[in-house]
Amino acid sequence: MTNILEINDLVLSYGAAAAVRGINLHVAEGEVVTLIGANGAGKSTTLKGIVGLVKPSGGSVTFAGEPTAKRRTDWLARHGMNLVPEGRKVFAALTVAENLDVAASASNLRGHALKELIREIYGIFPRLDERKDSLSWTLSGGEQQMLAMGRALIAKPRLLLLDEPSLGLSPKLATEVVQLISRYSRDHGLSVLLVEQNARLALSASDRGYVMETGRIVAEGSADDLQDNQEVRRAYLGS
Ligand code: ATP
């Protein structure tokens, strides 16, 4: 299997403080990979480094065989690497449908193909269909999360980077949102890098995982192996 994303010895710093201290990680085509770890471990910074919002001070990121060092975040987005940031960031004063339209106007799709895609997104997230004429600020946290993901899917990404999609959601909704992502990946061959504090949930929906502590990867493996790993169980699964 070829890798859609490869990270080698990546170092990311804020001023003099290194938040990511030389990590190696990859995502194969069609794989769902999770990066788990406690608060402040460097997970969000890793995602920001991948899309170029934080410039690497060492190492490399390769997307679909292409080094990203000279590429801007918007170029990467146009070529299929899309980040759904923590805290969602939908346009609060627009309706659900308008939010999707804004994303659509930035995509290459037009006419019938676009209508089909929007129909498909409402199929994946029926709650959005029910609330399509509601202003986005009136949505629940989970619905806003679905809208943020729906907007990202309109860009027809090859690699979706998701930062804490379960944040602020009830356990039931969090499970639903994460399982929807993993099902979409299976059905459409989408590659996903999922950052989560809820390790149990993330591992249940992923093929592989990495565990991050203070800027370093301290464990990696198949989701099943990590779920069985004593250290991981003790530190992250509460058992
Ligand atoms: P969380 O789950 O709490 O979001 P995280 O694993 O995503 O945690 P990061 O947000 O990547 O962690 O933070 C890693 C380290 O970098 C932390 O020590 C944090 O305080 C620091 N950091 C993050 N953003 C900045 C910033 N803009 N300026 C300075 N330091 C930062």
Coordinates of C-alpha atoms and ligand atoms in Angstrom, one line a residue:
M1 CA 0.0 0.0 0.0
T2 CA 1.3 3.5 -0.8
N3 CA 1.4 6.2 1.8
I4 CA -0.7 9.3 1.4
L5 CA 1.2 10.9 4.2
E6 CA 4.8 10.4 5.5
I7 CA 6.3 12.3 8.3
N8 CA 10.1 11.9 9.0
D9 CA 11.9 13.3 12.1
L10 CA 9.5 16.2 12.2
V11 CA 10.3 19.0 14.7
L12 CA 7.9 21.8 15.4
S13 CA 8.6 24.7 17.8
Y14 CA 7.0 27.8 19.2
G15 CA 9.9 30.1 19.6
A16 CA 12.5 28.3 21.5
A17 CA 10.1 25.7 22.9
A18 CA 9.9 22.5 20.9
A19 CA 6.3 21.1 21.0
V20 CA 7.1 18.2 18.6
R21 CA 10.5 16.6 19.0
G22 CA 11.3 14.5 16.0
I23 CA 8.4 12.2 15.2
N24 CA 7.9 9.6 12.5
L25 CA 4.4 8.7 11.3
H26 CA 2.7 7.6 8.2
V27 CA -0.9 7.1 6.9
A28 CA -1.5 4.6 4.0
E29 CA -4.1 5.2 1.3
G30 CA -7.5 4.5 2.8
E31 CA -6.3 4.0 6.3
V32 CA -7.7 5.5 9.5
V33 CA -4.9 6.4 11.9
T34 CA -5.2 7.9 15.3
L35 CA -2.8 10.0 17.3
I36 CA -3.7 9.8 21.0
G37 CA -2.1 11.5 24.0
A38 CA -2.8 13.7 27.0
N39 CA -3.4 17.5 27.0
G40 CA -0.4 19.3 25.6
A41 CA 1.3 16.2 24.2
G42 CA 1.7 18.0 20.8
K43 CA -1.1 16.4 18.8
S44 CA -2.7 19.6 17.5
T45 CA 0.7 21.0 16.8
T46 CA 1.4 17.9 14.7
L47 CA -1.7 18.5 12.6
K48 CA -0.8 22.2 12.2
G49 CA 2.7 21.2 11.1
I50 CA 1.3 18.8 8.5
V51 CA -0.8 21.6 6.9
G52 CA 2.0 24.2 7.2
L53 CA 0.3 26.4 9.8
V54 CA 3.4 25.8 12.0
K55 CA 6.6 25.7 9.9
P56 CA 8.8 22.7 10.7
S57 CA 12.2 23.5 12.2
G58 CA 13.4 20.0 11.2
G59 CA 12.4 16.9 9.3
S60 CA 9.9 16.5 6.5
V61 CA 6.3 16.0 5.6
T62 CA 5.4 14.2 2.3
F63 CA 1.9 14.3 0.9
A64 CA 1.0 11.9 -1.9
G65 CA 4.7 11.6 -2.7
E66 CA 5.3 15.3 -2.8
P67 CA 7.4 17.2 -0.1
T68 CA 5.2 19.9 1.4
A69 CA 7.9 22.3 2.6
K70 CA 7.4 24.8 -0.2
R71 CA 3.6 24.4 -0.4
R72 CA 1.1 26.7 1.2
T73 CA -1.8 25.5 3.3
D74 CA -4.3 26.6 0.7
W75 CA -2.4 24.7 -2.0
L76 CA -2.5 21.6 0.1
A77 CA -6.2 22.0 0.7
R78 CA -6.9 22.3 -3.0
H79 CA -4.9 19.1 -3.6
G80 CA -6.8 17.1 -1.1
M81 CA -5.4 17.6 2.4
N82 CA -8.1 19.1 4.6
L83 CA -7.9 20.0 8.3
V84 CA -11.0 20.2 10.5
P85 CA -9.6 22.2 13.4
E86 CA -10.5 21.8 17.0
G87 CA -13.5 24.0 17.9
R88 CA -15.2 23.4 14.6
K89 CA -15.3 27.0 13.2
V90 CA -18.5 27.0 11.1
F91 CA -20.0 30.3 10.0
A92 CA -22.4 31.0 12.9
A93 CA -24.5 33.6 11.1
L94 CA -25.2 31.4 8.0
T95 CA -27.6 28.5 7.8
V96 CA -26.4 24.9 7.4
A97 CA -27.1 24.9 3.7
E98 CA -25.3 28.2 3.3
N99 CA -22.3 26.9 5.1
L100 CA -22.2 24.0 2.7
D101 CA -22.6 26.4 -0.3
V102 CA -19.6 28.4 0.8
A103 CA -17.5 25.3 0.9
A104 CA -18.9 24.3 -2.5
S105 CA -18.1 27.6 -4.1
A106 CA -14.4 27.0 -3.1
S107 CA -14.4 23.5 -4.6
N108 CA -13.9 22.5 -8.3
L109 CA -17.3 20.8 -8.5
R110 CA -20.2 22.5 -10.2
G111 CA -23.8 21.7 -11.3
H112 CA -25.0 18.2 -11.1
A113 CA -21.9 16.7 -9.5
L114 CA -22.0 19.3 -6.7
K115 CA -25.8 18.7 -6.1
E116 CA -25.1 14.9 -5.8
L117 CA -22.3 15.5 -3.4
I118 CA -24.4 17.7 -1.2
R119 CA -27.1 15.1 -1.3
E120 CA -24.6 12.5 -0.3
I121 CA -23.4 14.6 2.7
Y122 CA -27.0 15.0 3.9
G123 CA -27.3 11.2 3.5
I124 CA -24.3 10.7 5.8
F125 CA -25.5 13.3 8.3
P126 CA -29.3 13.2 8.2
R127 CA -29.4 15.7 11.2
L128 CA -27.9 18.3 8.9
D129 CA -30.6 17.7 6.3
E130 CA -33.3 18.2 9.0
R131 CA -31.7 21.4 10.1
K132 CA -30.5 22.8 6.7
D133 CA -32.4 26.1 7.1
S134 CA -31.3 26.7 10.7
L135 CA -28.7 29.3 11.5
S136 CA -25.5 27.5 12.5
W137 CA -25.2 29.1 15.9
T138 CA -28.4 27.3 16.9
L139 CA -26.9 23.9 16.2
S140 CA -25.8 21.6 19.0
G141 CA -22.1 20.9 19.4
G142 CA -22.5 17.6 17.7
E143 CA -24.4 19.1 14.8
Q144 CA -21.8 21.8 14.4
Q145 CA -19.1 19.1 14.3
M146 CA -21.0 17.3 11.6
L147 CA -21.4 20.5 9.6
A148 CA -17.6 21.1 9.9
M149 CA -17.0 17.6 8.6
G150 CA -19.6 18.0 5.9
R151 CA -17.9 21.1 4.7
A152 CA -14.5 19.4 4.7
L153 CA -16.0 16.4 2.7
I154 CA -17.3 18.9 0.0
A155 CA -13.6 19.5 -0.9
K156 CA -13.4 15.8 -1.8
P157 CA -10.3 15.3 0.3
R158 CA -7.8 12.5 -0.1
L159 CA -6.6 13.0 3.5
L160 CA -8.8 14.3 6.2
L161 CA -7.1 15.6 9.4
L162 CA -9.5 15.7 12.3
D163 CA -8.6 17.5 15.5
E164 CA -10.7 16.2 18.5
P165 CA -14.0 15.6 16.7
S166 CA -15.5 14.3 20.0
L167 CA -14.7 17.4 22.0
G168 CA -17.7 18.7 23.9
L169 CA -20.0 15.9 22.6
S170 CA -22.0 13.5 24.7
P171 CA -20.5 10.0 24.7
K172 CA -23.3 8.8 22.4
L173 CA -22.8 11.6 19.8
A174 CA -19.0 11.3 20.0
T175 CA -19.3 7.6 19.1
E176 CA -21.7 8.4 16.3
V177 CA -19.5 11.1 14.8
V178 CA -16.3 9.0 15.0
Q179 CA -18.0 5.9 13.6
L180 CA -19.4 7.9 10.7
I181 CA -15.9 9.0 9.8
S182 CA -14.6 5.5 9.8
R183 CA -17.5 4.2 7.8
Y184 CA -17.0 7.0 5.2
S185 CA -13.4 6.1 5.0
R186 CA -14.2 2.4 4.3
D187 CA -16.8 3.2 1.7
H188 CA -14.9 5.9 -0.1
G189 CA -11.2 5.0 0.5
L190 CA -10.6 8.3 2.3
S191 CA -7.5 8.4 4.4
V192 CA -7.9 9.9 7.9
L193 CA -5.6 11.1 10.6
L194 CA -7.6 11.5 13.8
V195 CA -6.4 13.3 16.8
E196 CA -8.2 12.4 20.0
Q197 CA -8.0 12.5 23.7
N198 CA -10.7 9.9 24.0
A199 CA -8.3 7.0 23.2
R200 CA -10.9 4.2 23.6
L201 CA -13.2 5.8 21.1
A202 CA -10.4 6.7 18.6
L203 CA -8.9 3.2 18.7
S204 CA -12.3 1.6 18.2
A205 CA -12.6 3.4 14.9
S206 CA -9.0 3.2 13.6
D207 CA -6.8 0.7 11.8
R208 CA -3.6 1.9 13.6
G209 CA -2.5 4.3 16.2
Y210 CA 0.3 6.3 17.7
V211 CA 0.7 7.4 21.3
M212 CA 2.3 10.8 21.9
E213 CA 3.8 12.1 25.1
T214 CA 5.6 15.5 25.5
G215 CA 6.3 15.8 21.8
R216 CA 7.5 12.2 21.1
I217 CA 5.8 9.1 19.8
V218 CA 6.1 6.5 22.6
A219 CA 4.1 3.7 21.2
E220 CA 2.6 2.7 17.9
G221 CA 0.8 -0.3 16.4
S222 CA -2.4 -1.7 15.1
A223 CA -5.5 -0.4 17.0
D224 CA -6.0 -3.9 18.5
D225 CA -2.4 -4.2 19.7
L226 CA -2.5 -0.7 21.3
Q227 CA -5.8 -1.6 23.0
D228 CA -4.1 -4.7 24.5
N229 CA -0.9 -2.9 25.5
Q230 CA -0.6 -2.7 29.3
E231 CA 1.0 0.7 29.4
V232 CA -1.6 2.2 27.0
R233 CA -4.4 0.6 28.9
R234 CA -3.2 2.0 32.2
A235 CA -2.4 5.5 31.0
Y236 CA -5.1 6.1 28.4
L237 CA -7.9 3.5 28.7
G238 CA -8.4 3.8 32.4
S239 CA -7.9 0.0 33.0
Ligands
ATP1 P1 -4.7 19.3 23.6 O1 -5.3 18.0 23.5 O2 -4.8 20.0 25.0 O3 -5.1 20.2 22.5 P2 -2.3 18.7 22.2 O4 -1.7 17.4 22.4 O5 -3.0 19.0 21.0 O6 -3.1 19.0 23.5 P3 -0.7 21.0 21.5 O7 -1.8 21.9 21.4 O8 -0.1 20.5 20.3 O9 -1.1 19.7 22.4 O10 0.4 21.6 22.4 C1 1.7 21.1 22.6 C2 2.6 22.1 23.4 O11 2.8 23.3 22.7 C3 2.0 22.5 24.7 O12 3.0 22.6 25.7 C4 1.4 23.9 24.4 O13 1.3 24.7 25.5 C5 2.3 24.4 23.4 N1 1.6 25.3 22.4 C6 0.6 25.0 21.7 N2 0.2 26.1 20.9 C7 1.1 27.1 21.2 C8 1.3 28.4 20.7 N3 0.5 29.0 19.8 N4 2.3 29.1 21.3 C9 3.1 28.6 22.2 N5 3.0 27.4 22.7 C10 2.0 26.6 22.2

